[in-house]
mmCIF file of C-alpha atoms in Angstrom:
data_model
loop_
_atom_site.group_PDB
_atom_site.id
_atom_site.type_symbol
_atom_site.label_atom_id
_atom_site.label_comp_id
_atom_site.label_asym_id
_atom_site.label_seq_id
_atom_site.Cartn_x
_atom_site.Cartn_y
_atom_site.Cartn_z
ATOM 1 C CA ALA A 865 -9.793 -1.221 -15.330
ATOM 2 C CA GLN A 866 -7.775 0.899 -12.994
ATOM 3 C CA SER A 867 -8.972 1.737 -9.501
ATOM 4 C CA VAL A 868 -7.693 3.157 -6.240
ATOM 5 C CA THR A 869 -8.403 2.206 -2.655
ATOM 6 C CA GLN A 870 -8.049 4.671 0.159
ATOM 7 C CA LEU A 871 -7.726 3.014 3.534
ATOM 8 C CA GLY A 872 -9.601 4.842 6.248
ATOM 9 C CA SER A 873 -12.511 7.147 5.583
ATOM 10 C CA HIS A 874 -11.368 9.317 8.512
ATOM 11 C CA VAL A 875 -7.901 10.008 9.871
ATOM 12 C CA SER A 876 -7.408 12.055 13.037
ATOM 13 C CA VAL A 877 -4.114 13.665 14.011
ATOM 14 C CA SER A 878 -2.959 16.287 16.444
ATOM 15 C CA GLU A 879 -1.510 19.547 15.219
ATOM 16 C CA GLY A 880 2.203 19.033 14.622
ATOM 17 C CA ALA A 881 1.900 15.265 14.154
ATOM 18 C CA LEU A 882 2.766 13.278 11.058
ATOM 19 C CA VAL A 883 0.036 12.963 8.453
ATOM 20 C CA LEU A 884 -0.178 9.669 6.548
ATOM 21 C CA LEU A 885 -3.030 9.043 4.112
ATOM 22 C CA ARG A 886 -2.954 5.703 2.347
ATOM 23 C CA CYS A 887 -3.690 4.967 -1.279
ATOM 24 C CA ASN A 888 -3.243 1.721 -3.192
ATOM 25 C CA TYR A 889 -3.871 1.413 -6.881
ATOM 26 C CA SER A 890 -4.884 -1.418 -9.138
ATOM 27 C CA SER A 891 -3.627 -1.227 -12.692
ATOM 28 C CA SER A 892 -1.981 -3.533 -15.197
ATOM 29 C CA VAL A 893 0.832 -1.033 -15.745
ATOM 30 C CA PRO A 894 2.068 1.785 -13.532
ATOM 31 C CA PRO A 895 -0.476 4.517 -14.035
ATOM 32 C CA TYR A 896 -0.565 8.238 -13.516
ATOM 33 C CA LEU A 897 -1.472 9.019 -9.896
ATOM 34 C CA PHE A 898 -2.821 12.147 -8.277
ATOM 35 C CA TRP A 899 -3.754 13.518 -4.882
ATOM 36 C CA TYR A 900 -6.419 16.191 -4.633
ATOM 37 C CA VAL A 901 -7.670 18.142 -1.622
ATOM 38 C CA GLN A 902 -11.193 19.463 -1.158
ATOM 39 C CA TYR A 903 -11.925 22.031 1.518
ATOM 40 C CA PRO A 904 -15.540 22.348 2.709
ATOM 41 C CA ASN A 905 -17.860 23.652 0.001
ATOM 42 C CA GLN A 906 -14.995 24.139 -2.420
ATOM 43 C CA GLY A 907 -13.651 22.509 -5.543
ATOM 44 C CA LEU A 908 -10.778 20.090 -5.996
ATOM 45 C CA GLN A 909 -7.241 21.375 -5.773
ATOM 46 C CA LEU A 910 -4.300 19.362 -7.080
ATOM 47 C CA LEU A 911 -1.755 18.605 -4.341
ATOM 48 C CA LEU A 912 0.691 16.584 -6.420
ATOM 49 C CA LYS A 913 0.943 14.080 -9.252
ATOM 50 C CA TYR A 914 3.097 11.150 -10.343
ATOM 51 C CA THR A 915 3.679 10.841 -14.078
ATOM 52 C CA SER A 916 6.634 8.402 -14.158
ATOM 53 C CA ALA A 917 9.429 10.820 -13.354
ATOM 54 C CA ALA A 918 10.828 10.812 -9.804
ATOM 55 C CA THR A 919 9.086 8.342 -7.500
ATOM 56 C CA LEU A 920 9.121 10.818 -4.603
ATOM 57 C CA VAL A 921 6.830 13.650 -5.545
ATOM 58 C CA LYS A 922 6.671 16.930 -3.661
ATOM 59 C CA GLY A 923 3.495 18.951 -3.756
ATOM 60 C CA ILE A 924 1.991 22.092 -2.356
ATOM 61 C CA ASN A 925 1.488 22.912 1.318
ATOM 62 C CA GLY A 926 4.347 20.650 2.436
ATOM 63 C CA PHE A 927 2.783 17.404 1.220
ATOM 64 C CA GLU A 928 4.667 14.664 -0.573
ATOM 65 C CA ALA A 929 3.943 11.172 -1.845
ATOM 66 C CA GLU A 930 6.086 8.229 -2.845
ATOM 67 C CA PHE A 931 5.236 5.898 -5.704
ATOM 68 C CA LYS A 932 6.089 2.298 -4.779
ATOM 69 C CA LYS A 933 5.515 -0.103 -7.635
ATOM 70 C CA SER A 934 6.255 -3.198 -5.538
ATOM 71 C CA GLU A 935 3.518 -2.215 -3.077
ATOM 72 C CA THR A 936 1.213 -0.589 -5.678
ATOM 73 C CA SER A 937 0.984 2.340 -3.299
ATOM 74 C CA PHE A 938 1.053 6.115 -3.455
ATOM 75 C CA HIS A 939 0.682 7.242 0.153
ATOM 76 C CA LEU A 940 0.474 10.934 1.003
ATOM 77 C CA THR A 941 2.498 12.327 3.892
ATOM 78 C CA LYS A 942 3.199 15.592 5.641
ATOM 79 C CA PRO A 943 5.722 15.805 8.502
ATOM 80 C CA SER A 944 3.729 18.212 10.663
ATOM 81 C CA ALA A 945 -0.022 18.732 10.471
ATOM 82 C CA HIS A 946 -1.541 22.182 10.605
ATOM 83 C CA MET A 947 -5.105 23.042 11.512
ATOM 84 C CA SER A 948 -5.602 24.342 7.975
ATOM 85 C CA ASP A 949 -4.902 20.842 6.584
ATOM 86 C CA ALA A 950 -8.308 19.631 7.769
ATOM 87 C CA ALA A 951 -10.121 18.673 4.574
ATOM 88 C CA GLU A 952 -11.156 15.759 2.360
ATOM 89 C CA TYR A 953 -8.323 14.124 0.419
ATOM 90 C CA PHE A 954 -8.790 12.116 -2.747
ATOM 91 C CA CYS A 955 -6.367 9.784 -4.452
ATOM 92 C CA ALA A 956 -6.996 9.326 -8.167
ATOM 93 C CA VAL A 957 -5.594 7.290 -11.040
ATOM 94 C CA SER A 958 -5.604 7.475 -14.803
ATOM 95 C CA ASP A 959 -4.404 4.837 -17.225
ATOM 96 C CA LYS A 960 -1.328 5.567 -19.359
ATOM 97 C CA ASN A 961 -2.281 3.162 -22.081
ATOM 98 C CA THR A 962 -5.575 4.554 -23.294
ATOM 99 C CA GLY A 963 -5.563 7.369 -25.773
ATOM 100 C CA PHE A 964 -8.171 9.378 -23.958
ATOM 101 C CA GLN A 965 -8.133 9.597 -20.271
ATOM 102 C CA LYS A 966 -10.479 9.608 -17.381
ATOM 103 C CA LEU A 967 -9.615 10.171 -13.763
ATOM 104 C CA VAL A 968 -10.883 7.500 -11.370
ATOM 105 C CA PHE A 969 -11.149 8.590 -7.762
ATOM 106 C CA GLY A 970 -10.898 6.779 -4.473
ATOM 107 C CA THR A 971 -13.620 7.195 -1.897
ATOM 108 C CA GLY A 972 -11.757 9.931 -0.062
ATOM 109 C CA THR A 973 -10.242 10.336 3.391
ATOM 110 C CA ARG A 974 -11.330 13.069 5.740
ATOM 111 C CA LEU A 975 -8.397 14.467 7.696
ATOM 112 C CA LEU A 976 -9.282 15.841 11.112
ATOM 113 C CA VAL A 977 -6.691 17.947 12.930
ATOM 114 C CA SER A 978 -7.066 18.643 16.630
ATOM 115 C CA PRO A 979 -5.217 21.351 18.558
ATOM 116 C CA ASP B 871 -7.733 34.468 -14.235
ATOM 117 C CA THR B 872 -10.045 31.591 -13.335
ATOM 118 C CA ALA B 873 -8.841 28.472 -15.178
ATOM 119 C CA VAL B 874 -12.075 26.436 -15.163
ATOM 120 C CA SER B 875 -15.218 28.368 -14.370
ATOM 121 C CA GLN B 876 -18.704 26.996 -13.836
ATOM 122 C CA THR B 877 -22.013 28.760 -13.546
ATOM 123 C CA PRO B 878 -24.125 28.804 -11.547
ATOM 124 C CA LYS B 879 -22.445 27.911 -8.249
ATOM 125 C CA TYR B 880 -25.756 27.002 -6.641
ATOM 126 C CA LEU B 881 -28.934 25.791 -8.308
ATOM 127 C CA VAL B 882 -32.163 25.007 -6.469
ATOM 128 C CA THR B 883 -35.045 23.785 -8.591
ATOM 129 C CA GLN B 884 -38.203 21.717 -8.466
ATOM 130 C CA MET B 885 -38.620 18.168 -9.682
ATOM 131 C CA GLY B 886 -39.496 17.932 -13.328
ATOM 132 C CA ASN B 887 -37.755 21.143 -14.342
ATOM 133 C CA ASP B 888 -35.012 21.418 -16.973
ATOM 134 C CA LYS B 889 -31.757 23.160 -16.084
ATOM 135 C CA SER B 890 -28.320 23.829 -17.553
ATOM 136 C CA ILE B 891 -24.853 24.234 -16.098
ATOM 137 C CA LYS B 892 -22.166 26.011 -18.069
ATOM 138 C CA CYS B 893 -18.417 25.465 -18.029
ATOM 139 C CA GLU B 894 -15.555 27.328 -19.657
ATOM 140 C CA GLN B 895 -11.797 26.780 -19.503
ATOM 141 C CA ASN B 896 -9.092 29.201 -20.567
ATOM 142 C CA LEU B 897 -6.171 26.779 -20.255
ATOM 143 C CA GLY B 898 -6.111 25.699 -23.879
ATOM 144 C CA HIS B 899 -6.799 22.100 -22.850
ATOM 145 C CA ASP B 900 -8.097 19.641 -25.418
ATOM 146 C CA THR B 901 -10.296 17.530 -23.152
ATOM 147 C CA MET B 902 -13.160 18.496 -20.850
ATOM 148 C CA TYR B 903 -15.170 16.440 -18.370
ATOM 149 C CA TRP B 904 -18.227 16.406 -16.165
ATOM 150 C CA TYR B 905 -17.961 14.680 -12.793
ATOM 151 C CA LYS B 906 -20.718 14.090 -10.228
ATOM 152 C CA GLN B 907 -20.021 14.125 -6.491
ATOM 153 C CA ASP B 908 -22.749 12.472 -4.444
ATOM 154 C CA SER B 909 -23.749 13.088 -0.842
ATOM 155 C CA LYS B 910 -21.047 10.673 0.356
ATOM 156 C CA LYS B 911 -18.398 12.699 -1.494
ATOM 157 C CA PHE B 912 -17.841 9.984 -4.090
ATOM 158 C CA LEU B 913 -16.662 11.407 -7.428
ATOM 159 C CA LYS B 914 -17.631 9.683 -10.656
ATOM 160 C CA ILE B 915 -17.045 10.671 -14.249
ATOM 161 C CA MET B 916 -20.126 11.311 -16.361
ATOM 162 C CA PHE B 917 -18.831 12.553 -19.710
ATOM 163 C CA SER B 918 -15.627 13.412 -21.489
ATOM 164 C CA TYR B 919 -15.188 15.501 -24.640
ATOM 165 C CA ASN B 920 -12.034 15.872 -26.703
ATOM 166 C CA ASN B 921 -12.026 18.830 -29.055
ATOM 167 C CA LYS B 922 -15.843 18.916 -29.168
ATOM 168 C CA GLU B 923 -16.177 15.155 -29.721
ATOM 169 C CA LEU B 924 -17.857 12.919 -27.119
ATOM 170 C CA ILE B 925 -15.334 10.356 -25.896
ATOM 171 C CA ILE B 926 -16.747 8.963 -22.668
ATOM 172 C CA ASN B 927 -20.369 8.484 -21.655
ATOM 173 C CA GLU B 928 -20.500 6.557 -18.415
ATOM 174 C CA THR B 929 -24.002 5.069 -18.432
ATOM 175 C CA VAL B 930 -25.596 8.346 -17.522
ATOM 176 C CA PRO B 931 -29.404 8.634 -17.951
ATOM 177 C CA ASN B 932 -30.538 10.147 -21.244
ATOM 178 C CA ARG B 933 -31.959 13.072 -19.301
ATOM 179 C CA PHE B 934 -28.377 14.355 -19.099
ATOM 180 C CA SER B 935 -27.104 15.837 -22.337
ATOM 181 C CA PRO B 936 -23.692 17.447 -22.632
ATOM 182 C CA LYS B 937 -22.908 19.918 -25.372
ATOM 183 C CA SER B 938 -19.551 21.278 -26.441
ATOM 184 C CA PRO B 939 -19.825 24.215 -28.854
ATOM 185 C CA ASP B 940 -16.036 24.554 -28.943
ATOM 186 C CA LYS B 941 -13.117 23.001 -27.108
ATOM 187 C CA ALA B 942 -13.161 25.695 -24.419
ATOM 188 C CA HIS B 943 -16.786 25.138 -23.425
ATOM 189 C CA LEU B 944 -18.727 22.157 -22.122
ATOM 190 C CA ASN B 945 -22.287 22.591 -20.941
ATOM 191 C CA LEU B 946 -24.557 20.121 -19.185
ATOM 192 C CA HIS B 947 -28.309 20.151 -19.719
ATOM 193 C CA ILE B 948 -30.553 18.095 -17.474
ATOM 194 C CA ASN B 949 -34.156 17.349 -18.370
ATOM 195 C CA SER B 950 -36.956 16.323 -16.011
ATOM 196 C CA LEU B 951 -34.909 16.723 -12.867
ATOM 197 C CA GLU B 952 -35.330 14.104 -10.142
ATOM 198 C CA LEU B 953 -34.572 14.191 -6.431
ATOM 199 C CA GLY B 954 -31.667 11.790 -7.007
ATOM 200 C CA ASP B 955 -29.969 14.303 -9.273
ATOM 201 C CA SER B 956 -29.144 16.431 -6.251
ATOM 202 C CA ALA B 957 -25.343 16.502 -6.093
ATOM 203 C CA VAL B 958 -22.339 18.655 -6.790
ATOM 204 C CA TYR B 959 -21.335 18.680 -10.443
ATOM 205 C CA PHE B 960 -17.733 19.435 -11.325
ATOM 206 C CA CYS B 961 -16.361 20.440 -14.664
ATOM 207 C CA ALA B 962 -12.711 19.649 -15.398
ATOM 208 C CA SER B 963 -10.219 19.916 -18.220
ATOM 209 C CA SER B 964 -6.902 18.333 -19.109
ATOM 210 C CA GLN B 965 -4.251 17.996 -21.748
ATOM 211 C CA LEU B 966 -3.623 14.624 -23.325
ATOM 212 C CA PRO B 967 -1.159 12.267 -21.613
ATOM 213 C CA GLY B 968 2.435 12.906 -22.563
ATOM 214 C CA HIS B 969 1.993 16.647 -22.503
ATOM 215 C CA THR B 970 4.444 18.263 -20.106
ATOM 216 C CA ASN B 971 1.608 19.791 -18.111
ATOM 217 C CA TYR B 972 -0.603 16.695 -18.104
ATOM 218 C CA GLY B 973 -3.082 16.901 -15.278
ATOM 219 C CA TYR B 974 -6.681 17.686 -14.485
ATOM 220 C CA THR B 975 -7.951 21.103 -13.433
ATOM 221 C CA PHE B 976 -11.346 21.294 -11.767
ATOM 222 C CA GLY B 977 -13.908 24.025 -11.517
ATOM 223 C CA SER B 978 -15.362 25.061 -8.175
ATOM 224 C CA GLY B 979 -18.502 22.995 -8.670
ATOM 225 C CA THR B 980 -22.240 23.545 -9.020
ATOM 226 C CA ARG B 981 -24.356 22.414 -6.093
ATOM 227 C CA LEU B 982 -27.674 21.240 -7.527
ATOM 228 C CA THR B 983 -30.572 20.757 -5.138
ATOM 229 C CA VAL B 984 -33.811 19.301 -6.459
ATOM 230 C CA VAL B 985 -36.830 19.819 -4.219
#
């Protein structure tokens, strides 16, 4: 069964610094991969997704992620953090091979941005 | 314009009561889901329906009963509520894999508090 591991339950950066949130997946074949963001007391918003097209995926709000099969990784980056990026970030995976899908989430990483 | 809408947004009730949460999507998606987010922010799938047919039931207590009257609606009824049912419940929908717009869209969540 597929799964994802997010390294670091909390990541702290200064405003303007690089954001790097790590996600590694476990799957027998390259899966579909997603990053979602959750602001306090809100729902889940899709940042970007990998569905076997380009390995470098650009998303909303200046975020991007690169699919690396050799490292089974899908890390999320943003060149320059903004205070408004402070939120909970979830990496998620779904299996290509099954007819009906379910999204399996990592445990989340809270991004803290200091001025 | 809301893509996936849930009602109510907040629900406070006493132990032992029965309550329902409603979900509607206007995206034309074939599959709908219920996810539970616990106090540690962990997201886990509960149920999945494809075109009104139950596809996934992830070892959820029998007190939880989903109902899908049509493919645009998925409701969740909970009997004999317990303190441990307190969580945020998210509804989601998606197209099947291979569709050009494959991805999962989430509602804003229902925060259930059992007292």
